[in-house]
PDB file of C-alpha atoms in Angstrom:
ATOM      1  CA  UNK A   3      33.371  12.366 -21.525  1.00  0.00           C
ATOM      2  CA  UNK A   4      34.710  14.468 -24.139  1.00  0.00           C
ATOM      3  CA  UNK A   5      32.370  16.799 -25.509  1.00  0.00           C
ATOM      4  CA  UNK A   6      35.040  18.248 -28.244  1.00  0.00           C
ATOM      5  CA  UNK A   7      38.168  16.802 -29.592  1.00  0.00           C
ATOM      6  CA  UNK A   8      40.570  18.964 -31.201  1.00  0.00           C
ATOM      7  CA  UNK A   9      43.864  17.671 -32.954  1.00  0.00           C
ATOM      8  CA  UNK A  10      46.170  19.630 -34.682  1.00  0.00           C
ATOM      9  CA  UNK A  11      43.845  22.752 -35.675  1.00  0.00           C
ATOM     10  CA  UNK A  12      45.490  25.513 -37.680  1.00  0.00           C
ATOM     11  CA  UNK A  13      43.392  28.485 -38.690  1.00  0.00           C
ATOM     12  CA  UNK A  14      44.157  31.281 -41.092  1.00  0.00           C
ATOM     13  CA  UNK A  15      42.219  34.408 -42.345  1.00  0.00           C
ATOM     14  CA  UNK A  16      43.990  35.476 -45.384  1.00  0.00           C
ATOM     15  CA  UNK A  17      47.718  34.911 -44.355  1.00  0.00           C
ATOM     16  CA  UNK A  18      47.115  35.428 -40.931  1.00  0.00           C
ATOM     17  CA  UNK A  19      47.939  32.280 -38.958  1.00  0.00           C
ATOM     18  CA  UNK A  20      45.402  32.745 -35.982  1.00  0.00           C
ATOM     19  CA  UNK A  21      45.715  29.563 -34.292  1.00  0.00           C
ATOM     20  CA  UNK A  22      48.714  27.023 -34.664  1.00  0.00           C
ATOM     21  CA  UNK A  23      48.783  23.265 -34.151  1.00  0.00           C
ATOM     22  CA  UNK A  24      46.233  23.283 -30.994  1.00  0.00           C
ATOM     23  CA  UNK A  25      45.248  19.963 -29.720  1.00  0.00           C
ATOM     24  CA  UNK A  26      42.913  19.806 -26.507  1.00  0.00           C
ATOM     25  CA  UNK A  27      39.710  17.956 -25.255  1.00  0.00           C
ATOM     26  CA  UNK A  28      36.758  20.180 -23.805  1.00  0.00           C
ATOM     27  CA  UNK A  29      35.299  17.566 -20.724  1.00  0.00           C
ATOM     28  CA  UNK A  30      31.577  17.212 -20.893  1.00  0.00           C
ATOM     29  CA  UNK A  31      30.031  19.262 -17.774  1.00  0.00           C
ATOM     30  CA  UNK A  32      33.160  21.405 -17.155  1.00  0.00           C
ATOM     31  CA  UNK A  33      33.915  25.005 -17.094  1.00  0.00           C
ATOM     32  CA  UNK A  34      36.929  25.188 -19.425  1.00  0.00           C
ATOM     33  CA  UNK A  35      38.615  28.819 -18.634  1.00  0.00           C
ATOM     34  CA  UNK A  36      40.715  30.086 -21.607  1.00  0.00           C
ATOM     35  CA  UNK A  37      43.164  33.184 -20.901  1.00  0.00           C
ATOM     36  CA  UNK A  38      45.391  35.141 -22.831  1.00  0.00           C
ATOM     37  CA  UNK A  39      46.385  38.588 -24.273  1.00  0.00           C
ATOM     38  CA  UNK A  40      44.767  40.100 -27.051  1.00  0.00           C
ATOM     39  CA  UNK A  41      45.327  38.293 -30.460  1.00  0.00           C
ATOM     40  CA  UNK A  42      46.343  35.174 -28.841  1.00  0.00           C
ATOM     41  CA  UNK A  43      43.648  33.098 -30.685  1.00  0.00           C
ATOM     42  CA  UNK A  44      41.029  32.723 -27.950  1.00  0.00           C
ATOM     43  CA  UNK A  45      37.768  34.235 -29.747  1.00  0.00           C
ATOM     44  CA  UNK A  46      38.893  32.495 -32.879  1.00  0.00           C
ATOM     45  CA  UNK A  47      39.089  29.011 -31.180  1.00  0.00           C
ATOM     46  CA  UNK A  48      35.768  29.932 -29.445  1.00  0.00           C
ATOM     47  CA  UNK A  49      34.230  30.697 -32.336  1.00  0.00           C
ATOM     48  CA  UNK A  50      35.180  27.500 -34.151  1.00  0.00           C
ATOM     49  CA  UNK A  51      33.544  25.510 -31.859  1.00  0.00           C
ATOM     50  CA  UNK A  52      30.102  26.689 -33.096  1.00  0.00           C
ATOM     51  CA  UNK A  53      31.133  27.439 -36.679  1.00  0.00           C
ATOM     52  CA  UNK A  54      30.930  31.330 -36.744  1.00  0.00           C
ATOM     53  CA  UNK A  55      34.425  31.363 -38.324  1.00  0.00           C
ATOM     54  CA  UNK A  56      32.667  30.199 -41.208  1.00  0.00           C
ATOM     55  CA  UNK A  57      30.836  33.661 -42.096  1.00  0.00           C
ATOM     56  CA  UNK A  58      34.528  35.023 -42.648  1.00  0.00           C
ATOM     57  CA  UNK A  59      35.205  34.793 -46.425  1.00  0.00           C
ATOM     58  CA  UNK A  60      38.747  34.861 -45.812  1.00  0.00           C
ATOM     59  CA  UNK A  61      38.566  31.636 -43.123  1.00  0.00           C
ATOM     60  CA  UNK A  62      40.602  28.264 -43.654  1.00  0.00           C
ATOM     61  CA  UNK A  63      41.313  25.600 -41.546  1.00  0.00           C
ATOM     62  CA  UNK A  64      43.110  22.473 -41.139  1.00  0.00           C
ATOM     63  CA  UNK A  65      42.897  19.568 -38.630  1.00  0.00           C
ATOM     64  CA  UNK A  66      40.466  17.945 -36.629  1.00  0.00           C
ATOM     65  CA  UNK A  67      37.239  19.338 -34.645  1.00  0.00           C
ATOM     66  CA  UNK A  68      35.179  16.651 -33.161  1.00  0.00           C
ATOM     67  CA  UNK A  69      31.763  17.144 -31.016  1.00  0.00           C
ATOM     68  CA  UNK A  70      30.355  14.355 -29.620  1.00  0.00           C
ATOM     69  CA  UNK A  71      32.697  11.939 -31.718  1.00  0.00           C
ATOM     70  CA  UNK A  72      31.550  13.872 -34.973  1.00  0.00           C
ATOM     71  CA  UNK A  73      33.514  15.750 -37.279  1.00  0.00           C
ATOM     72  CA  UNK A  74      31.783  19.286 -36.857  1.00  0.00           C
ATOM     73  CA  UNK A  75      33.027  20.614 -40.308  1.00  0.00           C
ATOM     74  CA  UNK A  76      30.444  17.711 -41.785  1.00  0.00           C
ATOM     75  CA  UNK A  77      27.650  18.741 -39.674  1.00  0.00           C
ATOM     76  CA  UNK A  78      25.135  21.421 -40.792  1.00  0.00           C
ATOM     77  CA  UNK A  79      26.159  24.653 -39.184  1.00  0.00           C
ATOM     78  CA  UNK A  80      22.960  25.148 -38.063  1.00  0.00           C
ATOM     79  CA  UNK A  81      22.914  22.312 -36.373  1.00  0.00           C
ATOM     80  CA  UNK A  82      26.153  23.026 -34.417  1.00  0.00           C
ATOM     81  CA  UNK A  83      24.631  26.554 -33.466  1.00  0.00           C
ATOM     82  CA  UNK A  84      21.597  25.117 -32.085  1.00  0.00           C
ATOM     83  CA  UNK A  85      23.579  22.468 -30.074  1.00  0.00           C
ATOM     84  CA  UNK A  86      26.561  24.878 -29.068  1.00  0.00           C
ATOM     85  CA  UNK A  87      24.892  28.432 -27.974  1.00  0.00           C
ATOM     86  CA  UNK A  88      27.162  31.556 -27.417  1.00  0.00           C
ATOM     87  CA  UNK A  89      26.963  34.747 -25.508  1.00  0.00           C
ATOM     88  CA  UNK A  90      29.055  37.573 -26.548  1.00  0.00           C
ATOM     89  CA  UNK A  91      30.832  40.190 -24.761  1.00  0.00           C
ATOM     90  CA  UNK A  92      27.967  42.873 -25.023  1.00  0.00           C
ATOM     91  CA  UNK A  93      24.593  41.971 -24.186  1.00  0.00           C
ATOM     92  CA  UNK A  94      22.388  42.023 -27.818  1.00  0.00           C
ATOM     93  CA  UNK A  95      18.875  42.120 -26.642  1.00  0.00           C
ATOM     94  CA  UNK A  96      16.220  41.984 -29.395  1.00  0.00           C
ATOM     95  CA  UNK A  97      14.050  45.002 -29.792  1.00  0.00           C
ATOM     96  CA  UNK A  98      11.102  42.931 -28.086  1.00  0.00           C
ATOM     97  CA  UNK A  99       9.644  42.250 -24.592  1.00  0.00           C
ATOM     98  CA  UNK A 100      11.750  40.338 -21.799  1.00  0.00           C
ATOM     99  CA  UNK A 101       9.303  37.182 -22.353  1.00  0.00           C
ATOM    100  CA  UNK A 102       9.682  37.607 -26.579  1.00  0.00           C
ATOM    101  CA  UNK A 103      13.673  37.935 -26.171  1.00  0.00           C
ATOM    102  CA  UNK A 104      13.750  34.608 -24.418  1.00  0.00           C
ATOM    103  CA  UNK A 105      10.927  32.963 -26.345  1.00  0.00           C
ATOM    104  CA  UNK A 106      12.438  34.081 -29.881  1.00  0.00           C
ATOM    105  CA  UNK A 107      14.586  30.959 -30.280  1.00  0.00           C
ATOM    106  CA  UNK A 108      11.982  28.394 -28.984  1.00  0.00           C
ATOM    107  CA  UNK A 109       9.424  29.896 -31.428  1.00  0.00           C
ATOM    108  CA  UNK A 110      11.762  29.636 -34.235  1.00  0.00           C
ATOM    109  CA  UNK A 111      11.973  25.865 -33.408  1.00  0.00           C
ATOM    110  CA  UNK A 112       8.365  25.690 -34.244  1.00  0.00           C
ATOM    111  CA  UNK A 113       6.868  25.774 -30.763  1.00  0.00           C
ATOM    112  CA  UNK A 114       3.902  27.756 -30.609  1.00  0.00           C
ATOM    113  CA  UNK A 115       1.784  26.101 -27.551  1.00  0.00           C
ATOM    114  CA  UNK A 116       1.527  29.286 -25.324  1.00  0.00           C
ATOM    115  CA  UNK A 117       1.885  26.874 -21.828  1.00  0.00           C
ATOM    116  CA  UNK A 118       5.175  25.340 -23.167  1.00  0.00           C
ATOM    117  CA  UNK A 119       6.253  28.547 -24.454  1.00  0.00           C
ATOM    118  CA  UNK A 120       5.864  29.936 -20.732  1.00  0.00           C
ATOM    119  CA  UNK A 121       7.354  27.097 -19.118  1.00  0.00           C
ATOM    120  CA  UNK A 122      10.618  27.076 -21.306  1.00  0.00           C
ATOM    121  CA  UNK A 123      10.920  30.986 -21.096  1.00  0.00           C
ATOM    122  CA  UNK A 124      10.222  30.581 -17.256  1.00  0.00           C
ATOM    123  CA  UNK A 125      12.832  27.975 -16.495  1.00  0.00           C
ATOM    124  CA  UNK A 126      15.341  29.778 -18.674  1.00  0.00           C
ATOM    125  CA  UNK A 127      15.134  32.816 -16.723  1.00  0.00           C
ATOM    126  CA  UNK A 128      15.096  30.567 -13.478  1.00  0.00           C
ATOM    127  CA  UNK A 129      18.453  29.197 -14.779  1.00  0.00           C
ATOM    128  CA  UNK A 130      20.047  32.685 -15.908  1.00  0.00           C
ATOM    129  CA  UNK A 131      19.521  33.856 -12.124  1.00  0.00           C
ATOM    130  CA  UNK A 132      16.851  36.647 -13.695  1.00  0.00           C
ATOM    131  CA  UNK A 133      13.590  35.030 -12.665  1.00  0.00           C
ATOM    132  CA  UNK A 134      13.028  36.853  -9.581  1.00  0.00           C
ATOM    133  CA  UNK A 135      13.985  40.188 -10.710  1.00  0.00           C
ATOM    134  CA  UNK A 136      11.965  40.271 -14.041  1.00  0.00           C
ATOM    135  CA  UNK A 137       8.726  37.911 -13.236  1.00  0.00           C
ATOM    136  CA  UNK A 138       6.384  40.681 -13.073  1.00  0.00           C
ATOM    137  CA  UNK A 139       7.529  42.950 -15.729  1.00  0.00           C
ATOM    138  CA  UNK A 140       7.647  40.075 -18.598  1.00  0.00           C
ATOM    139  CA  UNK A 141       5.973  42.502 -21.000  1.00  0.00           C
ATOM    140  CA  UNK A 142       8.352  45.226 -20.627  1.00  0.00           C
ATOM    141  CA  UNK A 143      10.747  46.143 -23.475  1.00  0.00           C
ATOM    142  CA  UNK A 144      14.008  44.262 -22.556  1.00  0.00           C
ATOM    143  CA  UNK A 145      16.163  47.601 -23.280  1.00  0.00           C
ATOM    144  CA  UNK A 146      14.769  48.812 -19.678  1.00  0.00           C
ATOM    145  CA  UNK A 147      16.808  46.092 -17.937  1.00  0.00           C
ATOM    146  CA  UNK A 148      20.321  47.081 -16.872  1.00  0.00           C
ATOM    147  CA  UNK A 149      23.456  46.250 -18.686  1.00  0.00           C
ATOM    148  CA  UNK A 150      24.130  43.137 -15.982  1.00  0.00           C
ATOM    149  CA  UNK A 151      20.349  41.993 -16.229  1.00  0.00           C
ATOM    150  CA  UNK A 152      20.471  42.260 -20.392  1.00  0.00           C
ATOM    151  CA  UNK A 153      23.451  40.031 -20.285  1.00  0.00           C
ATOM    152  CA  UNK A 154      21.496  37.225 -18.158  1.00  0.00           C
ATOM    153  CA  UNK A 155      18.713  37.904 -20.547  1.00  0.00           C
ATOM    154  CA  UNK A 156      21.040  36.872 -23.305  1.00  0.00           C
ATOM    155  CA  UNK A 157      21.917  34.317 -21.199  1.00  0.00           C
ATOM    156  CA  UNK A 158      18.159  33.256 -20.893  1.00  0.00           C
ATOM    157  CA  UNK A 159      17.666  33.351 -24.442  1.00  0.00           C
ATOM    158  CA  UNK A 160      20.922  30.991 -25.005  1.00  0.00           C
ATOM    159  CA  UNK A 161      19.246  28.497 -22.314  1.00  0.00           C
ATOM    160  CA  UNK A 162      15.661  28.320 -23.707  1.00  0.00           C
ATOM    161  CA  UNK A 163      16.238  26.472 -26.987  1.00  0.00           C
ATOM    162  CA  UNK A 164      18.406  23.869 -24.785  1.00  0.00           C
ATOM    163  CA  UNK A 165      21.701  23.732 -26.102  1.00  0.00           C
ATOM    164  CA  UNK A 166      24.148  21.399 -25.110  1.00  0.00           C
ATOM    165  CA  UNK A 167      27.175  23.518 -24.831  1.00  0.00           C
ATOM    166  CA  UNK A 168      27.254  27.389 -23.952  1.00  0.00           C
ATOM    167  CA  UNK A 169      30.545  29.295 -25.064  1.00  0.00           C
ATOM    168  CA  UNK A 170      30.975  32.489 -23.251  1.00  0.00           C
ATOM    169  CA  UNK A 171      33.085  35.158 -24.931  1.00  0.00           C
ATOM    170  CA  UNK A 172      34.189  37.965 -22.209  1.00  0.00           C
ATOM    171  CA  UNK A 173      30.544  37.752 -20.996  1.00  0.00           C
ATOM    172  CA  UNK A 174      31.534  40.489 -17.778  1.00  0.00           C
ATOM    173  CA  UNK A 175      33.929  42.738 -19.812  1.00  0.00           C
ATOM    174  CA  UNK A 176      31.391  45.370 -19.800  1.00  0.00           C
ATOM    175  CA  UNK A 177      29.716  44.584 -16.288  1.00  0.00           C
ATOM    176  CA  UNK A 178      30.168  45.873 -12.712  1.00  0.00           C
ATOM    177  CA  UNK A 179      31.449  43.608  -9.921  1.00  0.00           C
ATOM    178  CA  UNK A 180      27.963  42.853  -8.488  1.00  0.00           C
ATOM    179  CA  UNK A 181      26.619  41.849 -12.318  1.00  0.00           C
ATOM    180  CA  UNK A 182      29.772  39.736 -12.787  1.00  0.00           C
ATOM    181  CA  UNK A 183      29.328  37.905  -9.596  1.00  0.00           C
ATOM    182  CA  UNK A 184      25.534  37.080 -10.655  1.00  0.00           C
ATOM    183  CA  UNK A 185      26.858  35.661 -13.969  1.00  0.00           C
ATOM    184  CA  UNK A 186      29.684  33.558 -12.507  1.00  0.00           C
ATOM    185  CA  UNK A 187      26.995  32.398 -10.090  1.00  0.00           C
ATOM    186  CA  UNK A 188      24.654  31.199 -12.946  1.00  0.00           C
ATOM    187  CA  UNK A 189      27.799  29.725 -14.792  1.00  0.00           C
ATOM    188  CA  UNK A 190      28.754  27.617 -11.445  1.00  0.00           C
ATOM    189  CA  UNK A 191      25.062  26.082 -11.626  1.00  0.00           C
ATOM    190  CA  UNK A 192      24.745  25.963 -15.282  1.00  0.00           C
ATOM    191  CA  UNK A 193      28.042  22.967 -15.503  1.00  0.00           C
ATOM    192  CA  UNK A 194      25.728  20.328 -13.667  1.00  0.00           C
ATOM    193  CA  UNK A 195      23.715  20.354 -17.155  1.00  0.00           C
ATOM    194  CA  UNK A 196      25.698  22.019 -19.637  1.00  0.00           C
ATOM    195  CA  UNK A 197      29.685  22.125 -20.789  1.00  0.00           C
ATOM    196  CA  UNK A 198      30.856  25.451 -20.643  1.00  0.00           C
ATOM    197  CA  UNK A 199      33.918  27.330 -22.324  1.00  0.00           C
ATOM    198  CA  UNK A 200      34.947  30.616 -21.007  1.00  0.00           C
ATOM    199  CA  UNK A 201      36.931  33.431 -22.711  1.00  0.00           C
ATOM    200  CA  UNK A 202      37.928  35.812 -20.216  1.00  0.00           C
ATOM    201  CA  UNK A 203      40.701  38.636 -20.061  1.00  0.00           C
ATOM    202  CA  UNK A 204      39.945  38.512 -16.365  1.00  0.00           C
ATOM    203  CA  UNK A 205      42.582  35.862 -14.999  1.00  0.00           C
ATOM    204  CA  UNK A 206      40.635  36.139 -11.297  1.00  0.00           C
ATOM    205  CA  UNK A 207      37.140  35.264 -13.130  1.00  0.00           C
ATOM    206  CA  UNK A 208      38.944  32.094 -14.793  1.00  0.00           C
ATOM    207  CA  UNK A 209      40.446  31.203 -11.318  1.00  0.00           C
ATOM    208  CA  UNK A 210      37.263  31.714  -9.755  1.00  0.00           C
ATOM    209  CA  UNK A 211      35.115  29.469 -12.221  1.00  0.00           C
ATOM    210  CA  UNK A 212      37.412  27.496 -14.441  1.00  0.00           C
ATOM    211  CA  UNK A 213      37.859  23.767 -13.643  1.00  0.00           C
ATOM    212  CA  UNK A 214      40.493  23.825 -16.204  1.00  0.00           C
ATOM    213  CA  UNK A 215      42.333  26.496 -17.568  1.00  0.00           C
ATOM    214  CA  UNK A 216      43.754  26.732 -20.763  1.00  0.00           C
ATOM    215  CA  UNK A 217      46.738  29.667 -21.713  1.00  0.00           C
ATOM    216  CA  UNK A 218      47.016  30.866 -25.191  1.00  0.00           C
ATOM    217  CA  UNK A 219      49.660  33.065 -26.746  1.00  0.00           C
ATOM    218  CA  UNK A 220      49.899  34.119 -30.425  1.00  0.00           C
ATOM    219  CA  UNK A 221      47.624  31.436 -31.442  1.00  0.00           C
ATOM    220  CA  UNK A 222      49.589  28.203 -29.661  1.00  0.00           C
ATOM    221  CA  UNK A 223      48.024  26.597 -26.880  1.00  0.00           C
ATOM    222  CA  UNK A 224      50.950  26.955 -24.507  1.00  0.00           C
ATOM    223  CA  UNK A 225      49.428  25.501 -21.556  1.00  0.00           C
ATOM    224  CA  UNK A 226      46.263  23.451 -20.172  1.00  0.00           C
ATOM    225  CA  UNK A 227      45.784  21.971 -16.373  1.00  0.00           C
ATOM    226  CA  UNK A 228      43.618  22.252 -13.602  1.00  0.00           C
ATOM    227  CA  UNK A 229      42.799  25.973 -12.775  1.00  0.00           C
ATOM    228  CA  UNK A 230      44.247  25.489  -9.440  1.00  0.00           C
ATOM    229  CA  UNK A 231      47.765  24.292 -10.690  1.00  0.00           C
ATOM    230  CA  UNK A 232      47.815  26.927 -13.540  1.00  0.00           C
ATOM    231  CA  UNK A 233      47.538  29.660 -10.940  1.00  0.00           C
ATOM    232  CA  UNK A 234      49.896  28.151  -8.206  1.00  0.00           C
ATOM    233  CA  UNK A 235      52.193  25.767 -10.008  1.00  0.00           C
ATOM    234  CA  UNK A 236      52.317  26.676 -13.995  1.00  0.00           C
ATOM    235  CA  UNK A 237      54.611  24.257 -15.838  1.00  0.00           C
ATOM    236  CA  UNK A 238      55.458  27.399 -18.274  1.00  0.00           C
ATOM    237  CA  UNK A 239      57.222  30.502 -17.380  1.00  0.00           C
ATOM    238  CA  UNK A 240      55.154  32.395 -20.072  1.00  0.00           C
ATOM    239  CA  UNK A 241      51.826  31.260 -18.342  1.00  0.00           C
ATOM    240  CA  UNK A 242      53.459  32.475 -15.282  1.00  0.00           C
ATOM    241  CA  UNK A 243      54.478  35.790 -16.533  1.00  0.00           C
ATOM    242  CA  UNK A 244      50.838  36.183 -17.794  1.00  0.00           C
ATOM    243  CA  UNK A 245      48.944  35.601 -14.712  1.00  0.00           C
ATOM    244  CA  UNK A 246      51.578  37.836 -12.626  1.00  0.00           C
ATOM    245  CA  UNK A 247      50.610  40.650 -15.155  1.00  0.00           C
ATOM    246  CA  UNK A 248      54.045  40.859 -16.566  1.00  0.00           C
ATOM    247  CA  UNK A 249      52.507  41.287 -19.937  1.00  0.00           C
ATOM    248  CA  UNK A 250      49.092  41.221 -21.803  1.00  0.00           C
TER     249      UNK A 250
END
């Protein structure tokens, strides 16, 4: 099953041609890793999947982006963002308690019943591999958590509103190896229920968690294949050069 179908996607910001004729499918319940050097179009592509590029006044696009067979541009942007959650590079907890951080989006959906709120918060924290570490301190400020815990809290906050897709934009860029391993462990479990698109500058991370990997360069999709093939026998010499650290 295809979650996203992208065909001939071009994106500009003023005169900057950020994405050029990108065509690919994102399969349901896969982790699609996206790699490439800075300014290759990775994050622009990711932000297209939940309409965040729309917030830029200079944004312009051509081409087709379909989410579950529906034209994403014809969909209400807030509906898209409820179904397609995003976790950013830097954890951004709200100035609230751990519990209220996770419950925030659920309350925004109109759910006020304490029992239901508590159940959804607990389930989201468990899915984010954070429950055991915070279950006795849910009333504490989220700012008391470590950086790695704050990132998993942001994942839990995204999961609590029951999206269908989770977009990760370099979620481990500021984390230590132990915290990174916990986030990756959560991703591998989450793909059983969710479609995941991961933008990462860490090619080893892409190799560890991705079912498929896409390599972007200067706004173009250079190669997309099964992750093991991308990292052992890439079809394009530019992909091979990037993976081997010859540029980027």
